[in-house]
PDB file of C-alpha atoms in Angstrom:
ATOM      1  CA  UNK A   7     -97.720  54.673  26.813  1.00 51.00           C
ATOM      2  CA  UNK A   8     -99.799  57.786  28.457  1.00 52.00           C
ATOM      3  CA  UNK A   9    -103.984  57.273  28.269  1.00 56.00           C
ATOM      4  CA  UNK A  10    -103.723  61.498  28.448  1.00 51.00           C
ATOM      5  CA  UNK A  11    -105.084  62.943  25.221  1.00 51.00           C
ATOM      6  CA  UNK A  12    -102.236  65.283  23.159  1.00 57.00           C
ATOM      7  CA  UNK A  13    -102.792  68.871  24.368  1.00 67.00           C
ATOM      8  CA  UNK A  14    -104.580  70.571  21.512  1.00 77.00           C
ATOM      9  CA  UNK A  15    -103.161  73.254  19.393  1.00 93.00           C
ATOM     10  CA  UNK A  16    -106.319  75.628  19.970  1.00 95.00           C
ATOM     11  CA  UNK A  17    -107.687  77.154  22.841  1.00 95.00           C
ATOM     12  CA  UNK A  18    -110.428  75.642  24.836  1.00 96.00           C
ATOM     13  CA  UNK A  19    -114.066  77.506  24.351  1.00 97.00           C
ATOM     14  CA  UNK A  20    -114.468  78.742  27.764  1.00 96.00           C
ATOM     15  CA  UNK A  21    -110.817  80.651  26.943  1.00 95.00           C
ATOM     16  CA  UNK A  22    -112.569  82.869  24.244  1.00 94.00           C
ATOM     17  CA  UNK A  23    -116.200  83.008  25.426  1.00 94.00           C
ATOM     18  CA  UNK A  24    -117.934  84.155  28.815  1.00 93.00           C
ATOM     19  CA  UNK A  25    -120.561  81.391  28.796  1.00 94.00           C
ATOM     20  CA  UNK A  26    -120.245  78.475  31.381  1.00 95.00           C
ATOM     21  CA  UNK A  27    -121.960  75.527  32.094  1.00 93.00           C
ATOM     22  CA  UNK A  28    -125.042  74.534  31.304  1.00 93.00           C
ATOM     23  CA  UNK A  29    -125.170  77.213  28.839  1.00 95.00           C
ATOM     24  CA  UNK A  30    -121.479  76.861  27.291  1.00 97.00           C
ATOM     25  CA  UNK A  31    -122.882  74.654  24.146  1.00 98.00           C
ATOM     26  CA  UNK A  32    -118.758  74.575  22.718  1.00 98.00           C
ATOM     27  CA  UNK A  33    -117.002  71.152  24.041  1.00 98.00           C
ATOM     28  CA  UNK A  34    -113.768  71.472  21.622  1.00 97.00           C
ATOM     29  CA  UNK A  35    -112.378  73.552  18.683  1.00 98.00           C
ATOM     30  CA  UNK A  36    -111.201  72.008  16.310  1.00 98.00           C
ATOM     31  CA  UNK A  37    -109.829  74.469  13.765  1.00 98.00           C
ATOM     32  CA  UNK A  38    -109.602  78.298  14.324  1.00 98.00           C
ATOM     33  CA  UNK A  39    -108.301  81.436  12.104  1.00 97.00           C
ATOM     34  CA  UNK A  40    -108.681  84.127  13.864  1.00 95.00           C
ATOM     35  CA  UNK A  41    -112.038  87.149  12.815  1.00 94.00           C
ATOM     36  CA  UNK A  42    -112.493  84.371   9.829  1.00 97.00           C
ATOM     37  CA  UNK A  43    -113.745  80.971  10.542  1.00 98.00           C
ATOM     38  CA  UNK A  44    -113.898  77.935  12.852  1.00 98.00           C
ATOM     39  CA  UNK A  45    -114.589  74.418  13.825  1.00 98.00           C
ATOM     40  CA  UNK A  46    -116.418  73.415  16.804  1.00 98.00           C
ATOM     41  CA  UNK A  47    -117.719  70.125  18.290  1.00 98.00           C
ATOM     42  CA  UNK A  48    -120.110  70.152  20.562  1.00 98.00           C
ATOM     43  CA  UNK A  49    -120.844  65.948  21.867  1.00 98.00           C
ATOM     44  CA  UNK A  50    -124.079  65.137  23.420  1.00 98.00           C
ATOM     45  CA  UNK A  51    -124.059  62.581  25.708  1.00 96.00           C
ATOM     46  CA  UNK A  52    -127.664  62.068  26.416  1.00 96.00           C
ATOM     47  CA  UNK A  53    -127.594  63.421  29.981  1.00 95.00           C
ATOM     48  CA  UNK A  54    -128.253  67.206  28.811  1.00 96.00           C
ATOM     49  CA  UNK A  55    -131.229  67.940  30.713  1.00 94.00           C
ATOM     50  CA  UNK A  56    -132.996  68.989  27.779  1.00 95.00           C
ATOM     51  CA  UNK A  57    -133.336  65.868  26.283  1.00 96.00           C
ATOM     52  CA  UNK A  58    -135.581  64.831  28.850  1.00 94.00           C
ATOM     53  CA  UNK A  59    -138.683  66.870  28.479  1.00 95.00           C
ATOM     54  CA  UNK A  60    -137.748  67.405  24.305  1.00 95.00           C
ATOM     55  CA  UNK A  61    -139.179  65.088  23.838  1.00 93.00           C
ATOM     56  CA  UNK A  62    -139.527  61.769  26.040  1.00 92.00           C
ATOM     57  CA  UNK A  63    -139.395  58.685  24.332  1.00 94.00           C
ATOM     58  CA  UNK A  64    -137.849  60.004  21.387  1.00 96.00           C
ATOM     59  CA  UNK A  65    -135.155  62.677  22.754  1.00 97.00           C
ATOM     60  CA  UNK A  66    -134.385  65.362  19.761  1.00 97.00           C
ATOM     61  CA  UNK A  67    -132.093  68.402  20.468  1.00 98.00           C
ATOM     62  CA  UNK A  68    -134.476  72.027  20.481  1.00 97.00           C
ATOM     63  CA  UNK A  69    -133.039  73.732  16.907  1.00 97.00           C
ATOM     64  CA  UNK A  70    -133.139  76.892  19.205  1.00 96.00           C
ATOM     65  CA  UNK A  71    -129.693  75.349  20.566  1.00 98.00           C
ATOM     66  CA  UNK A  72    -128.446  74.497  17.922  1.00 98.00           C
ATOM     67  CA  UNK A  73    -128.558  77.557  16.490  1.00 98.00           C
ATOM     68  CA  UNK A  74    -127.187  78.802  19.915  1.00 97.00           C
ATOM     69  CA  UNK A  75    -124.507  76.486  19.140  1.00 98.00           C
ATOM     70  CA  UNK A  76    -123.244  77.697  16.175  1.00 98.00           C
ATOM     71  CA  UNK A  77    -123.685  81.482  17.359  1.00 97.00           C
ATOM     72  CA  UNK A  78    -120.959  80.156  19.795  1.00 97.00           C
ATOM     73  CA  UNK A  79    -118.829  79.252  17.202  1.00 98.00           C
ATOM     74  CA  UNK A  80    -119.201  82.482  15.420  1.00 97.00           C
ATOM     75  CA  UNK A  81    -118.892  83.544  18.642  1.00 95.00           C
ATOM     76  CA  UNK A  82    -115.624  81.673  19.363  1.00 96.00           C
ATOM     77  CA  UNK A  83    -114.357  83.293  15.896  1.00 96.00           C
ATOM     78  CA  UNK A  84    -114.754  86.905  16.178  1.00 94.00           C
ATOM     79  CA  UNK A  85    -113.331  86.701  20.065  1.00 92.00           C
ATOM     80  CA  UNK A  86    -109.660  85.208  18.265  1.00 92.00           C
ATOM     81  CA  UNK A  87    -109.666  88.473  16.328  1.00 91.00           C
ATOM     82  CA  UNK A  88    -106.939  90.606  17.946  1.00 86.00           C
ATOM     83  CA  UNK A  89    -109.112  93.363  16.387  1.00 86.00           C
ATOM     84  CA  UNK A  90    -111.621  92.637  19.242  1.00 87.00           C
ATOM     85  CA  UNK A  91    -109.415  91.933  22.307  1.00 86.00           C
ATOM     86  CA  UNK A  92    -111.130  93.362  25.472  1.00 86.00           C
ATOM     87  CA  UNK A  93    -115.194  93.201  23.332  1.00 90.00           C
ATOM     88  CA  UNK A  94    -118.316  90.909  23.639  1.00 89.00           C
ATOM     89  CA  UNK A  95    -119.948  89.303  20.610  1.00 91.00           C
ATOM     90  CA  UNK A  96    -123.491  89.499  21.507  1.00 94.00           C
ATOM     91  CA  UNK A  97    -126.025  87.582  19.491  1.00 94.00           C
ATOM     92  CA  UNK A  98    -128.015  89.883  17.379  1.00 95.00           C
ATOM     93  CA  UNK A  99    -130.049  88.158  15.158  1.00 96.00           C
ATOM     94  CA  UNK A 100    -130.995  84.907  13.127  1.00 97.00           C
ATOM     95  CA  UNK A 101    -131.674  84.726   9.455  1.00 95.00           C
ATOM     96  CA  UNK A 102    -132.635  81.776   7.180  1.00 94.00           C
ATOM     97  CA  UNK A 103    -132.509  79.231   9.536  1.00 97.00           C
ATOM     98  CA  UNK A 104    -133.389  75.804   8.237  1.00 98.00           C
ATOM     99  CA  UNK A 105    -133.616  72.462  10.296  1.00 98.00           C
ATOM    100  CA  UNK A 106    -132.529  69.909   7.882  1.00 97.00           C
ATOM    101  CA  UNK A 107    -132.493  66.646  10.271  1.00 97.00           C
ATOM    102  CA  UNK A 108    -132.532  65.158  14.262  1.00 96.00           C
ATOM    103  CA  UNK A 109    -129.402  65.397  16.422  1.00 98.00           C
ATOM    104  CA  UNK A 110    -130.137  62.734  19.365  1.00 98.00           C
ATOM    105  CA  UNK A 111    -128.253  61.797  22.007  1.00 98.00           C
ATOM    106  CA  UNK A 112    -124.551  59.783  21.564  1.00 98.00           C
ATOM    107  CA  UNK A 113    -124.613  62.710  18.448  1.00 98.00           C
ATOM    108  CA  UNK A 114    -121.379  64.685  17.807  1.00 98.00           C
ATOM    109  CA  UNK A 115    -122.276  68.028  16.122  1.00 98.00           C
ATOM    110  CA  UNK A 116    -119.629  69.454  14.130  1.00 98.00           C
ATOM    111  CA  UNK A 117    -120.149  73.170  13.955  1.00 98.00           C
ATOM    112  CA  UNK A 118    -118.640  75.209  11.346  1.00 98.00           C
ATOM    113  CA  UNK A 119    -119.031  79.562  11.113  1.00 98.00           C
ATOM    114  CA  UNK A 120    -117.781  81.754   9.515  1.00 98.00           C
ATOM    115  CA  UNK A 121    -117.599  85.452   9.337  1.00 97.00           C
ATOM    116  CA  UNK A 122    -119.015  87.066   6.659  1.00 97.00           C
ATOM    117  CA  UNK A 123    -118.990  90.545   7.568  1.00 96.00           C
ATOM    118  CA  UNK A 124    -116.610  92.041  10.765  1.00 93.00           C
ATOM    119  CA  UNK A 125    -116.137  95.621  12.096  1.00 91.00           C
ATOM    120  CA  UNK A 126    -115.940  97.503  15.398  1.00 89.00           C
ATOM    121  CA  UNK A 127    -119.730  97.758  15.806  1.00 93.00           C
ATOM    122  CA  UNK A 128    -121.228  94.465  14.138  1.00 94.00           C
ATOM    123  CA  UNK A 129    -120.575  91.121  12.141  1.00 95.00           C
ATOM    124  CA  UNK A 130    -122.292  88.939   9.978  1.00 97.00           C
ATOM    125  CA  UNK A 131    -121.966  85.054   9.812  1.00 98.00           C
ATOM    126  CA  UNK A 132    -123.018  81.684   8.082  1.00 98.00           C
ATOM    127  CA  UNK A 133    -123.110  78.562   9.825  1.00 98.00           C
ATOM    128  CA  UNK A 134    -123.600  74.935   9.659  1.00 98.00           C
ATOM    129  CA  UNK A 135    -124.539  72.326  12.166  1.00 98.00           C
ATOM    130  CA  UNK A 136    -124.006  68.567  11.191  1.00 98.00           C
ATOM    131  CA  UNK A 137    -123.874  65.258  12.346  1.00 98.00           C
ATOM    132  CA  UNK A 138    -121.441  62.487  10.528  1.00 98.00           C
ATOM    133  CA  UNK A 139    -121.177  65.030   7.461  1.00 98.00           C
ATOM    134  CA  UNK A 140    -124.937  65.685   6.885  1.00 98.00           C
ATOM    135  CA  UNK A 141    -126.411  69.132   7.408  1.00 98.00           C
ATOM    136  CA  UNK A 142    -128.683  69.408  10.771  1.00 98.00           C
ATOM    137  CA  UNK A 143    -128.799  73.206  10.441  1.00 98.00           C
ATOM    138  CA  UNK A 144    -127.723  76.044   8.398  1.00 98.00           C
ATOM    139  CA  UNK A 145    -128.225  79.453   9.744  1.00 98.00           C
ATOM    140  CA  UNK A 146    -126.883  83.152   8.942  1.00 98.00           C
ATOM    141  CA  UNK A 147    -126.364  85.627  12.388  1.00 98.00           C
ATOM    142  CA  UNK A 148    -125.604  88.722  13.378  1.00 97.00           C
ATOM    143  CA  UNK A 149    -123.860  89.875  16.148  1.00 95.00           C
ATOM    144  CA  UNK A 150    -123.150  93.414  18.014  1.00 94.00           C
ATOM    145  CA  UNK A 151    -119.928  94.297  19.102  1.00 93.00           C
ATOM    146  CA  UNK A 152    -119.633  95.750  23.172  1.00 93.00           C
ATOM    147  CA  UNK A 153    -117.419  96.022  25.484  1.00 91.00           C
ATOM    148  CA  UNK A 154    -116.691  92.833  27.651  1.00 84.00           C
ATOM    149  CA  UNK A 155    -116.557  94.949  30.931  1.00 78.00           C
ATOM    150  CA  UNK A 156    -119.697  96.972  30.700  1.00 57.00           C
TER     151      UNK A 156
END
């Protein structure tokens, strides 16, 4: 009997998306279809450097990367289109984000985008960041489209 986890079906974020460490905010996907929609965990251990000046003695993860987070997975989307093979989704935009509970450390958040709107130039998505199946953050985007060499 092998301790190795099984080999997941999906690509691993850093596959799809430019960002690296400490910035890559994407630990896992979970489920993917390709310019449409996916899944994303993202676990917080508690040794994020963030958590320890936000804030100390009660360590809360900033919205702002949360909402990075899910931009990510949005981000993690649109890059599986073959329709964008060789382009950069860069973040445009945030619309009607709401901050609906904490996300501490030991959290999993389960991130879950999906493109609303996709074309050579631009996108639109929706998003939702949660923790054991209740909503941390909800937030619409909007991305630009640009070429990944430039």
């Amino acid at each position: 009997m092998s301790d190795t986890p099984p080999e997941s079906q999906f690509p691993r974020p850093d596959e799809l998306l430019p960002h690296r460490a400490p910035f890559l905010l994407v630990d896992e996907i979970v489920e993917l279809q390709p310019g449409e929609r996916c899944v994303a965990l993202w676990h917080l251990t508690g040794d994020e450097e963030f958590f320890a000046g936000h804030f100390p003695g009660r360590p809360t993860l900033p919205g702002v990367l949360m909402v990075e987070a899910l931009a990510q997975t949005a981000g993690l989307a649109a890059a599986s289109a073959t329709s964008l093979e060789g382009k950069l989704a860069l973040f445009g935009g945030i619309d009607k984000a709401r901050f609906r509970r904490q996300v501490t450390p030991g959290d999993t958040l389960r991130l879950e985008a999906t493109i609303n709107r996709l074309s050579a130039r631009a996108g639109k998505a929706s998003g939702t960041a949660s923790v054991d199946g209740r909503a941390a953050c909800e937030a619409s985007m909007m991305f630009l489209i640009a070429n990944a060499a430039d």
